[in-house]
Coordinates of C-alpha atoms in Angstrom, one line a residue:
M1 CA -35.2 -28.7 -44.3
Q2 CA -36.1 -30.6 -41.4
S3 CA -36.9 -29.1 -38.0
D4 CA -35.8 -30.7 -34.7
C5 CA -38.3 -28.8 -32.6
T6 CA -40.6 -30.5 -30.3
Q7 CA -43.7 -29.0 -29.0
T8 CA -44.8 -29.4 -25.4
Q9 CA -48.5 -29.3 -24.7
Y10 CA -49.8 -28.3 -21.3
K11 CA -52.9 -29.9 -20.0
E12 CA -55.3 -27.3 -18.6
E13 CA -57.5 -28.0 -15.7
P14 CA -61.1 -27.9 -16.5
Y15 CA -63.0 -24.9 -15.1
K16 CA -65.1 -25.9 -12.1
P17 CA -67.4 -23.1 -11.2
R18 CA -68.9 -24.8 -8.1
E19 CA -65.4 -25.3 -6.5
Y20 CA -64.4 -21.7 -7.2
A21 CA -67.7 -20.3 -5.8
H22 CA -67.3 -22.5 -2.7
A23 CA -63.7 -21.3 -2.2
R24 CA -64.8 -17.6 -2.4
E25 CA -67.7 -18.2 0.1
T26 CA -65.5 -20.0 2.6
Q27 CA -62.7 -17.3 2.3
N28 CA -65.1 -14.5 3.3
Q29 CA -66.9 -16.4 6.0
P30 CA -65.6 -16.1 9.6
T31 CA -64.6 -19.3 11.3
D32 CA -66.5 -20.5 14.3
R33 CA -63.7 -19.4 16.6
T34 CA -63.5 -15.9 15.0
Q35 CA -67.2 -15.5 15.5
A36 CA -66.9 -16.7 19.1
L37 CA -64.2 -14.1 19.7
A38 CA -66.4 -11.4 18.1
D39 CA -69.3 -12.4 20.4
W40 CA -67.2 -12.9 23.5
T41 CA -67.4 -10.3 26.3
P42 CA -65.6 -10.2 29.6
N43 CA -67.4 -11.2 32.7
D44 CA -67.6 -9.6 36.1
A45 CA -64.6 -11.6 37.3
H46 CA -62.5 -10.2 34.5
Q47 CA -63.7 -6.7 35.4
A48 CA -62.8 -7.2 39.0
L49 CA -59.4 -8.7 38.1
A50 CA -58.6 -5.7 35.8
D51 CA -59.7 -3.3 38.5
R52 CA -57.5 -5.0 41.1
Y53 CA -54.5 -4.8 38.7
G54 CA -55.3 -1.2 37.7
L55 CA -56.0 -2.1 34.1
D56 CA -58.7 -0.7 31.8
C57 CA -60.8 -3.8 31.1
N58 CA -62.4 -2.5 27.8
F59 CA -59.0 -1.4 26.5
E60 CA -57.4 -4.7 27.4
V61 CA -60.3 -6.6 25.6
G62 CA -59.5 -4.7 22.4
K63 CA -55.8 -5.5 22.6
F64 CA -56.6 -9.1 23.4
R65 CA -58.9 -9.4 20.4
D66 CA -56.4 -7.7 18.1
K67 CA -53.5 -9.9 19.3
T68 CA -55.4 -13.1 18.9
L69 CA -56.7 -12.2 15.4
A70 CA -53.3 -10.9 14.3
N71 CA -51.6 -14.2 15.3
D72 CA -54.5 -16.3 14.0
A73 CA -54.4 -18.1 17.3
I74 CA -57.8 -17.8 18.8
P75 CA -57.9 -19.8 22.1
A76 CA -60.4 -22.5 22.7
N77 CA -61.2 -21.0 26.2
L78 CA -61.5 -17.3 25.8
D79 CA -62.3 -16.6 29.5
A80 CA -59.2 -18.5 30.7
A81 CA -57.0 -16.9 28.0
F82 CA -58.2 -13.4 29.0
D83 CA -57.5 -14.1 32.6
L84 CA -53.9 -15.0 31.6
W85 CA -53.8 -11.8 29.5
L86 CA -54.6 -9.7 32.4
K87 CA -52.3 -11.5 34.8
R88 CA -49.4 -11.2 32.3
G89 CA -50.1 -7.5 31.9
Y90 CA -49.9 -7.1 35.6
E91 CA -46.6 -9.1 35.8
M92 CA -45.1 -6.9 33.1
G93 CA -45.9 -3.8 35.1
L94 CA -48.7 -2.5 32.8
G95 CA -51.4 -0.5 34.4
K96 CA -50.3 -1.0 38.0
P97 CA -51.5 1.7 40.5
A98 CA -48.7 4.1 41.4
D99 CA -48.3 2.6 44.9
L100 CA -47.8 -0.9 43.5
Q101 CA -45.4 0.0 40.7
D102 CA -41.9 -1.3 40.9
A103 CA -40.3 1.9 39.6
K104 CA -37.0 1.5 37.9
P105 CA -34.3 3.3 39.7
C106 CA -32.9 6.4 38.0
R107 CA -29.4 5.8 36.5
H108 CA -28.5 9.5 37.4
T109 CA -26.9 10.9 34.3
W110 CA -25.7 14.5 33.9
K111 CA -29.1 15.4 32.4
C112 CA -31.5 13.3 34.4
E113 CA -34.5 14.9 36.1
H114 CA -32.9 14.7 39.5
V115 CA -29.7 16.4 38.5
T116 CA -31.5 19.1 36.5
A117 CA -33.8 19.8 39.4
I118 CA -30.9 20.3 41.8
L119 CA -29.1 22.6 39.2
R120 CA -32.3 24.6 38.8
K121 CA -32.4 25.4 42.5
F122 CA -29.1 27.2 42.0
D123 CA -30.1 28.8 38.6
L124 CA -27.7 26.5 36.7
N125 CA -28.1 24.6 33.5
P126 CA -26.7 21.1 32.9
D127 CA -25.6 22.2 29.4
T128 CA -23.4 25.1 30.8
S129 CA -22.4 23.3 34.0
Y130 CA -21.5 19.9 32.5
D131 CA -18.7 19.0 35.0
L132 CA -20.9 20.0 38.0
A133 CA -23.8 18.0 36.6
C134 CA -21.6 14.9 36.2
G135 CA -20.4 15.3 39.8
I136 CA -23.9 15.6 41.1
A137 CA -24.9 12.5 39.1
A138 CA -22.0 10.6 40.5
K139 CA -22.9 11.6 44.1
L140 CA -26.5 10.5 43.5
K141 CA -25.3 7.2 42.1
D142 CA -23.3 6.7 45.3
G143 CA -26.4 7.1 47.4
V144 CA -25.9 10.6 48.6
S145 CA -29.3 12.2 49.3
V146 CA -30.6 15.1 47.3
D147 CA -30.6 17.3 50.4
A148 CA -26.9 16.5 51.2
V149 CA -25.9 17.3 47.6
C150 CA -27.8 20.6 47.8
D151 CA -26.1 21.5 51.1
E152 CA -22.8 20.7 49.6
L153 CA -23.5 23.0 46.6
R154 CA -24.6 25.7 48.9
D155 CA -21.4 25.5 50.9
M156 CA -19.4 25.4 47.7
R157 CA -21.2 28.5 46.4
D158 CA -20.7 30.3 49.8
D159 CA -16.9 29.4 49.7
M160 CA -16.7 30.8 46.1
W161 CA -18.3 34.1 47.3
E162 CA -15.9 34.4 50.2
A163 CA -12.9 33.8 48.0
A164 CA -14.0 36.5 45.6

């Protein structure tokens, strides 16, 4: 009997202890930029900028470091990058003082804070007065003032008492 099998031999790479040791050492060592980021601290100009924008500088430094490490993109100029970080945070509306905030206008739904506050003045609940809550929300959306809506509700309540 003759066998038609062929045997494939794999060539093994020789063990190179120096190369493996070097690879382990470089893997655990921080890079120059990583070390620079660890050693970096914000300067007085950064603190002043953060104060002006209403941001907590130390908290922002932590976020900045985490973000740059997570993305493995440590900038060459950390001071300039942190300036941009603070400016971008301000542009996005993070940490602005209350008087500078561009508050998003309420969309006035049947259960928004404005509608529920009006209903509470009349001992009503949006869950049990759904149609009324929707009507109030619609009036607020149309630009009717809260006082005018309350006056209208008072008049409506007075008319209901007279009819009864």
